[in-house]
mmCIF file of C-alpha atoms in Angstrom:
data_model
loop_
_atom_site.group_PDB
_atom_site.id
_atom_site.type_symbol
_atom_site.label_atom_id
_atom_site.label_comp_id
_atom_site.label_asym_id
_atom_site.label_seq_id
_atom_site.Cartn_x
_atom_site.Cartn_y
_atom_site.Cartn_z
ATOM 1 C CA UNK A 1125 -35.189 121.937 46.727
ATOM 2 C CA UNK A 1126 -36.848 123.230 43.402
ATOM 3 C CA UNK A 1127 -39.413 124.357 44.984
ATOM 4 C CA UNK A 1128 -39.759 126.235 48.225
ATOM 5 C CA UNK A 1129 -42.601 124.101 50.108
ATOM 6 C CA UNK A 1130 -44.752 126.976 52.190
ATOM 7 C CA UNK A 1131 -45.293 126.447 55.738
ATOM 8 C CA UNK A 1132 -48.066 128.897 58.172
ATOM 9 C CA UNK A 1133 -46.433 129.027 61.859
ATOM 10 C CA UNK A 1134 -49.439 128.940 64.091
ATOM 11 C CA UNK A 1135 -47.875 130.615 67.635
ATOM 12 C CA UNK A 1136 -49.112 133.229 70.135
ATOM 13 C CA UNK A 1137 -45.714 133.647 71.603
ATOM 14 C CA UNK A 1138 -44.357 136.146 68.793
ATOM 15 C CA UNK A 1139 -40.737 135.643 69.151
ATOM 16 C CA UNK A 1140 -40.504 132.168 69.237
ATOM 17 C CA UNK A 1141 -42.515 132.621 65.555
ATOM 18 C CA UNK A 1142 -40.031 134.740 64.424
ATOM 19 C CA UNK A 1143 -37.435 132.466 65.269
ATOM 20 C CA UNK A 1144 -39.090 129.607 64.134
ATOM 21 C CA UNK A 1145 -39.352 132.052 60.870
ATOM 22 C CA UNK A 1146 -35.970 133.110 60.539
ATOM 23 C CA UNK A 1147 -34.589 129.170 61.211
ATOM 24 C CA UNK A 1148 -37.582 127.831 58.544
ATOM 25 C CA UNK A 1149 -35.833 131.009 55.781
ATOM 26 C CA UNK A 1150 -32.473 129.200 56.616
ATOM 27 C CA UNK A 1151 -33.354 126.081 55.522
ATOM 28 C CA UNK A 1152 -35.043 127.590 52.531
ATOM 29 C CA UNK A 1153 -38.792 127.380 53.203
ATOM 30 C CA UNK A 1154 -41.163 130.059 52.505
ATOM 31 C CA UNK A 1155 -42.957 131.005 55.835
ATOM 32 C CA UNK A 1156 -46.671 132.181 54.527
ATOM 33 C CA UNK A 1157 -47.263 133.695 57.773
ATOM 34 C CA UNK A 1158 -47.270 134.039 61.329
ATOM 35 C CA UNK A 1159 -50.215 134.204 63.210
ATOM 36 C CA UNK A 1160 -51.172 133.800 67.138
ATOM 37 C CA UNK A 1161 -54.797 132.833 67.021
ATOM 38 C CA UNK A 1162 -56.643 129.847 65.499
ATOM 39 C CA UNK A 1163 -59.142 132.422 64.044
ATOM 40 C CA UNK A 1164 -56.320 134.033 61.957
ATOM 41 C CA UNK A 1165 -54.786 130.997 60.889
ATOM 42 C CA UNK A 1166 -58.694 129.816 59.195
ATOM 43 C CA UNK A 1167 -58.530 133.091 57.607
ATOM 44 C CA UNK A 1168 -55.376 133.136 56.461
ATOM 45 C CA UNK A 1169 -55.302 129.651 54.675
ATOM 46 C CA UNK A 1170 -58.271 130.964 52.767
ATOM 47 C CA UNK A 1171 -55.942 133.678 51.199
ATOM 48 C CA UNK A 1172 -52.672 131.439 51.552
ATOM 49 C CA UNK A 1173 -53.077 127.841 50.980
ATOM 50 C CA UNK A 1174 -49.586 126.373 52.942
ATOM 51 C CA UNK A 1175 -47.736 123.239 52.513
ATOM 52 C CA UNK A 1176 -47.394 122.597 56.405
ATOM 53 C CA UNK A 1177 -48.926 124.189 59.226
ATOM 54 C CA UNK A 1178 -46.499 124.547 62.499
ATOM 55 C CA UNK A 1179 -48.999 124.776 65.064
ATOM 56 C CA UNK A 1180 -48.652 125.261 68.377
ATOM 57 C CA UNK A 1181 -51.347 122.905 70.581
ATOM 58 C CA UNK A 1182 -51.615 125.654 73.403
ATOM 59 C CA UNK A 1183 -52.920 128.420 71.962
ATOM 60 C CA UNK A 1184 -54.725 131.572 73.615
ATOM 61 C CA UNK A 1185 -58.319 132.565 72.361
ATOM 62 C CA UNK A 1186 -61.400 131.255 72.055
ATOM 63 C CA UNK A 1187 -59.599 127.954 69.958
ATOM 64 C CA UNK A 1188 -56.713 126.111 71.080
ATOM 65 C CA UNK A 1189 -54.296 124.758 68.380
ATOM 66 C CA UNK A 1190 -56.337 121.190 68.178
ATOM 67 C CA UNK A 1191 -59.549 122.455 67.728
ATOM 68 C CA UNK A 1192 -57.695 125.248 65.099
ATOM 69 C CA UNK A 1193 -56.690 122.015 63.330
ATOM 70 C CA UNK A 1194 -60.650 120.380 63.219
ATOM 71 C CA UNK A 1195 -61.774 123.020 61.761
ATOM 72 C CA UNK A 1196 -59.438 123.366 58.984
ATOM 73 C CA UNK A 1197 -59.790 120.121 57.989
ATOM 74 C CA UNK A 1198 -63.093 120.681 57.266
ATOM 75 C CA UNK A 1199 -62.391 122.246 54.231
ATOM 76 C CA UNK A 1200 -58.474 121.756 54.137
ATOM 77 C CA UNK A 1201 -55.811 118.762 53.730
ATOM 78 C CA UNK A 1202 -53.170 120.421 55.519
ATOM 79 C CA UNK A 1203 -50.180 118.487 57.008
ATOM 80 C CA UNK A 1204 -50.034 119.267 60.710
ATOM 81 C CA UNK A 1205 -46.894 118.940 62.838
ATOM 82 C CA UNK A 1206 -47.377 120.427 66.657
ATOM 83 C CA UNK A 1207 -45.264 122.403 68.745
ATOM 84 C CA UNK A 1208 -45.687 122.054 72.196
ATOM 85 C CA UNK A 1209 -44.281 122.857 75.806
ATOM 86 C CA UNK A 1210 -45.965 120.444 77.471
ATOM 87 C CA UNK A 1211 -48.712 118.234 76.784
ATOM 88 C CA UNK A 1212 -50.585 115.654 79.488
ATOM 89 C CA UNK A 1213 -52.153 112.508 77.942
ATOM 90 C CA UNK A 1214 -55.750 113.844 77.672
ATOM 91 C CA UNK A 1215 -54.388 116.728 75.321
ATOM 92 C CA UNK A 1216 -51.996 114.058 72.944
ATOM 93 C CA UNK A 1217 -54.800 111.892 72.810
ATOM 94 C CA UNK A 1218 -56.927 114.612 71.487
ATOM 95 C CA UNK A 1219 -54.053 115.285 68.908
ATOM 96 C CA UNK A 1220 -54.045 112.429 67.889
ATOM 97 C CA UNK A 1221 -57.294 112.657 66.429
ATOM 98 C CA UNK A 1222 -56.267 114.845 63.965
ATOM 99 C CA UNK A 1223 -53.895 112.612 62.478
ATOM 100 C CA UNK A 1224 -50.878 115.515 62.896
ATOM 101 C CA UNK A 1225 -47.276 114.696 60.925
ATOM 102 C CA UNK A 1226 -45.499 114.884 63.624
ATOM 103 C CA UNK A 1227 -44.519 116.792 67.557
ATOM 104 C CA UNK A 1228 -42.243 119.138 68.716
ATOM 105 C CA UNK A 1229 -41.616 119.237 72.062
ATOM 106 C CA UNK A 1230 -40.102 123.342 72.802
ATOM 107 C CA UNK A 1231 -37.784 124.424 73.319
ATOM 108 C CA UNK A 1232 -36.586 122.541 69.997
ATOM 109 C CA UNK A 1233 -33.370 122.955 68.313
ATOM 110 C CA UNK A 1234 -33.324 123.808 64.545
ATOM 111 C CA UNK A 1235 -31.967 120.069 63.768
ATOM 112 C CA UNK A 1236 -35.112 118.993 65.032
ATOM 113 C CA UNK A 1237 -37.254 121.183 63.238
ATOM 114 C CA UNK A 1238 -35.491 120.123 60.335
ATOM 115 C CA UNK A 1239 -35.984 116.815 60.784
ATOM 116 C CA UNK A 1240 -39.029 116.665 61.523
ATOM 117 C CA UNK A 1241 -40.496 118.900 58.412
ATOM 118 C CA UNK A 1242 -38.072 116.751 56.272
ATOM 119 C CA UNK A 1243 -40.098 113.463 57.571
ATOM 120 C CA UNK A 1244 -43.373 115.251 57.076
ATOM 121 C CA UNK A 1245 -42.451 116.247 53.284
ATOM 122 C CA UNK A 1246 -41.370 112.655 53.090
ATOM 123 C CA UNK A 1247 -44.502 110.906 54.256
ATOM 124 C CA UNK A 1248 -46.320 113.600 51.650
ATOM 125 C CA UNK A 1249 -44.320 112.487 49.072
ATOM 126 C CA UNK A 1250 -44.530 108.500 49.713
ATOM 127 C CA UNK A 1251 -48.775 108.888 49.850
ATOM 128 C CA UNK A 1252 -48.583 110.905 46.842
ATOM 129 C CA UNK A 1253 -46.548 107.880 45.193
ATOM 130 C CA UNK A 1254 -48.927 105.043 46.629
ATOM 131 C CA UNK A 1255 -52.403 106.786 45.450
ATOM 132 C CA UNK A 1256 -50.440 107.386 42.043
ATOM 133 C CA UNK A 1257 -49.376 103.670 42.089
ATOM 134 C CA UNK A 1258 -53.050 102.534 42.533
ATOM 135 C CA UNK A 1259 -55.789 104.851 41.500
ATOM 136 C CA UNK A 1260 -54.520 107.471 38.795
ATOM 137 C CA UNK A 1261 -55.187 108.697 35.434
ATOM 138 C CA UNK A 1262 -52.808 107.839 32.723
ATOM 139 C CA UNK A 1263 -50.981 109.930 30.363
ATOM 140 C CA UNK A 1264 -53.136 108.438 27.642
ATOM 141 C CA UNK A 1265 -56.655 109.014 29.921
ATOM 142 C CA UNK A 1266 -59.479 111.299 28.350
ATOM 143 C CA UNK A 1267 -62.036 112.856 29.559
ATOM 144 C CA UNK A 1268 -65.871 112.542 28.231
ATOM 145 C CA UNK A 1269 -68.542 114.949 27.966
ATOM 146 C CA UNK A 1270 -70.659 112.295 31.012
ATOM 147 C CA UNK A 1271 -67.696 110.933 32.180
ATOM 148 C CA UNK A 1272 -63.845 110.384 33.279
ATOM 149 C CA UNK A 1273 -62.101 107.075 32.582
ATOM 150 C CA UNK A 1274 -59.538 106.813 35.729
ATOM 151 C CA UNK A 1275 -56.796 103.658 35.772
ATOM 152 C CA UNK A 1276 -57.426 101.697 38.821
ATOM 153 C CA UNK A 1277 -54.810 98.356 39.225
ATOM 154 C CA UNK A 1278 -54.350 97.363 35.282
ATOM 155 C CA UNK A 1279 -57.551 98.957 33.802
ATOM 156 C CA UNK A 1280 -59.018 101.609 32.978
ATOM 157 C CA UNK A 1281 -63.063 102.478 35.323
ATOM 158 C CA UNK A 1282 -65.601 104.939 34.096
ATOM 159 C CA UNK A 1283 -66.876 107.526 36.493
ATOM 160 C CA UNK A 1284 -69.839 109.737 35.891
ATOM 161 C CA UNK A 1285 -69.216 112.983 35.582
ATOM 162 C CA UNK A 1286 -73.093 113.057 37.913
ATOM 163 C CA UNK A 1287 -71.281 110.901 40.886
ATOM 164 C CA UNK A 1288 -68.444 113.404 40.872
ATOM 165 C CA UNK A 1289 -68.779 115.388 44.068
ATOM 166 C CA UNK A 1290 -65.452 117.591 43.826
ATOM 167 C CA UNK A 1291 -62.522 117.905 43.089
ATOM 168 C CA UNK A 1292 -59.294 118.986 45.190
ATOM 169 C CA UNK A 1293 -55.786 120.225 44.639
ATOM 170 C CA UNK A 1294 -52.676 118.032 45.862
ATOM 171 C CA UNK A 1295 -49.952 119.791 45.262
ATOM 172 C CA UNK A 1296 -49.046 118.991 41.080
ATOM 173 C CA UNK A 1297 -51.808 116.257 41.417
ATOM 174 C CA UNK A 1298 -55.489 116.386 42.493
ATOM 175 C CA UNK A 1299 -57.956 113.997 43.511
ATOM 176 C CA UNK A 1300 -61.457 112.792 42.508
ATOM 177 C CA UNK A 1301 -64.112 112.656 45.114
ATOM 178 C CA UNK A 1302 -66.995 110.628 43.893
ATOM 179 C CA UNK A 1303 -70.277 109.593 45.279
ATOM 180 C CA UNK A 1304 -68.344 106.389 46.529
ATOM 181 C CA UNK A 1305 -64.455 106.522 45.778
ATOM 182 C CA UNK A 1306 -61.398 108.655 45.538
ATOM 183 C CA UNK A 1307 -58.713 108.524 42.571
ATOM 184 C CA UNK A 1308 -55.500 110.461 42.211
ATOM 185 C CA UNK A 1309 -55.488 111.893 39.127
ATOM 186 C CA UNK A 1310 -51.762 113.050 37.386
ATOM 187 C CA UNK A 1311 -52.864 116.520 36.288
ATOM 188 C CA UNK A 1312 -52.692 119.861 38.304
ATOM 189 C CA UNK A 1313 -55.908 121.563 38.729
ATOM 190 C CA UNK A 1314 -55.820 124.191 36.240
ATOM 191 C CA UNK A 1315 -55.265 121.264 33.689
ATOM 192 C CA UNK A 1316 -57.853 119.471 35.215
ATOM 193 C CA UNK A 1317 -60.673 122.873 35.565
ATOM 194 C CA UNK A 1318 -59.606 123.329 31.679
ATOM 195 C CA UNK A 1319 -60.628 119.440 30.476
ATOM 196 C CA UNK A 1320 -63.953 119.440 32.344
ATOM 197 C CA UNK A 1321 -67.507 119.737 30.901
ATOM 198 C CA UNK A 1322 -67.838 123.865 32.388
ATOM 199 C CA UNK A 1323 -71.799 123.317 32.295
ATOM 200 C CA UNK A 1324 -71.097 120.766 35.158
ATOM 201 C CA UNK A 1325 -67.834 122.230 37.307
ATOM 202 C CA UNK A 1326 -66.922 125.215 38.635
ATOM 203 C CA UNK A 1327 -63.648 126.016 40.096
ATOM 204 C CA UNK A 1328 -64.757 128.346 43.017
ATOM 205 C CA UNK A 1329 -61.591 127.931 45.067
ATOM 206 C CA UNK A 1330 -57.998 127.772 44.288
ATOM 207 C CA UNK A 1331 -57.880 124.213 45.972
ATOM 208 C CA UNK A 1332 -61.680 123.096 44.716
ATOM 209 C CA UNK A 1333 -63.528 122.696 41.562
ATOM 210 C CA UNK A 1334 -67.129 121.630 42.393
ATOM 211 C CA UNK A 1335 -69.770 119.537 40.827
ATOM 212 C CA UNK A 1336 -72.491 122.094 40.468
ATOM 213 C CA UNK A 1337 -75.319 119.332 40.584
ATOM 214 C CA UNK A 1338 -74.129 117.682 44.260
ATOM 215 C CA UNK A 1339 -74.469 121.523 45.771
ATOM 216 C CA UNK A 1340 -76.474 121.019 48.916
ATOM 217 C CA UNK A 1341 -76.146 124.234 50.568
ATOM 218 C CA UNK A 1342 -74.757 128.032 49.648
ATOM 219 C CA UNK A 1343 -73.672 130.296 52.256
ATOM 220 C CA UNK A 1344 -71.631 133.199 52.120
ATOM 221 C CA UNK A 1345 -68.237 131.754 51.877
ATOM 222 C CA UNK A 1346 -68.800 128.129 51.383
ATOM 223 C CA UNK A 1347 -70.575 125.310 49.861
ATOM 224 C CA UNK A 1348 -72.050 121.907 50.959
ATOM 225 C CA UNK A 1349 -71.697 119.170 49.039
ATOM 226 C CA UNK A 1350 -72.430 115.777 50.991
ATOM 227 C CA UNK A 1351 -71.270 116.544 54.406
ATOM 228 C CA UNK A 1352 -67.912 118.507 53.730
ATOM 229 C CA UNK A 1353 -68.215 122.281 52.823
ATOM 230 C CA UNK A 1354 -65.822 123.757 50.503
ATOM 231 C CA UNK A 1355 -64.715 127.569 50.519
ATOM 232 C CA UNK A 1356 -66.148 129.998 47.888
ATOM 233 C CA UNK A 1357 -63.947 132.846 47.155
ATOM 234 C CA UNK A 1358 -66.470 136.239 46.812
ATOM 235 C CA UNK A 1359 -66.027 136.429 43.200
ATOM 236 C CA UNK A 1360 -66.541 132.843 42.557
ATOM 237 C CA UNK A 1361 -69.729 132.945 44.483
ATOM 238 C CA UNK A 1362 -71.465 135.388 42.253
ATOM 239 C CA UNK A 1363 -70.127 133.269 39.333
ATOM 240 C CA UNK A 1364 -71.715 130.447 40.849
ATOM 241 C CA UNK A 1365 -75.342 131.925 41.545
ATOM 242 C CA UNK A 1366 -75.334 133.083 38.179
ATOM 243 C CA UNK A 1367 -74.771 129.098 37.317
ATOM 244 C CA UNK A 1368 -76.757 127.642 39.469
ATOM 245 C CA UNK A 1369 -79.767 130.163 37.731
ATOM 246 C CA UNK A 1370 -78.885 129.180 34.537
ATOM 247 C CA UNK A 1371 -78.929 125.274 35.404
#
């Protein structure tokens, strides 16, 4: 593995987590944390972006591991996978909702832990190739001062740079949300906040670059921008009021 994919464990029961950690360390995974409430797992994906979030659905507190995962994927695109004791068919079909990776029933043994992060990073990898496949830039693509030319099938479409609402890290890749389609594009997003018009964008997050014209909303550690809000990181947010006054 060239590089170590991260992975937040998400339990209140504190030594299962560390043994979860220690087994996760033996495979060679980097464990970003390991937290017992939903609360602290929010916060701490602010700080720590992670591959894959173990999560376990029963949690103590105010939220339980399901509604932990709604409301990170309000501003996150975090693969899920579950841990579990026991679950009754109300709770799974809840789960389901939230489109997880995968279940582990506990107790678990390390093979299927294994396993089942090895599928996950699979299924990553295959719907990184298939977006790639059909909606990405090419090597040769450019960017405009008003607009992106993305390859879609065997051509090359013009977006507006104004239709852009954001856009968000993938891993080595990041992707395009416009005002009615999403493209893949083959360039991290460091390449991608260093190609762009700045009077437009603004990278306020390590995950987000934002189109400063589609802001709907400012609050103290987010954005809206058409019905998804996007963190702001406290020093980005001054940066951005200062744009925004200068616009």
């Amino acid at each position: 593995m060239s590089e170590k994919f991260k992975i937040l464990i998400v339990e209140d029961e504190m030594l299962i987590g560390a043994n979860i950690s220690l087994q996760l360390n033996e495979l060679g995974y980097e464990v970003t944390g390991i937290v017992p409430r939903g609360e602290e797992a929010l916060q701490h994906i602010e700080k720590t972006t992670p591959d894959i979030m173990l999560l376990d659905i029963n949690l103590k507190g105010d939220l339980d591991g399901i509604q932990t995962a709604i409301e990170m994927q309000k501003t996150h695109n975090i693969p899920i996978i579950y841990l579990t004791a026991n679950t009754d068919e109300a709770h799974f079909n809840r789960a389901k909702e939230t489109k997880p990776f995968g279940f582990i029933s506990k107790p678990f043994k390390k093979l299927d832990l294994q396993r089942t992060i090895e599928l996950t990073i699979s299924q990553m990898d295959k719907k990184i190739r298939m977006h790639t496949d059909s909606e990405s830039l090419s090597s040769n693509s450019f960017i405009l001062s008003d607009s992106i030319f993305v390859r879609h099938l065997n051509s090359m479409v013009k977006v507006e740079i104004k239709d852009i609402l954001y856009i968000e890290a993938e891993r080595n890749y990041c992707r395009i949300f416009s005002s009615t389609k999403e493209y893949l594009v083959v360039l991290s997003l460091k390449e991608m906040d260093e190609k762009l018009p700045a009077k437009h964008f603004l990278r306020t997050h390590r995950s987000y670059i934002i189109n400063l014209s589609q802001i709907k909303e400012i609050a103290a550690t987010h954005v809206v921008i058409g019905n998804k809000a996007l963190p702001v990181t406290k020093v980005q947010r001054e940066e951005l009021l200062k744009r925004i006054q200068a616009i």
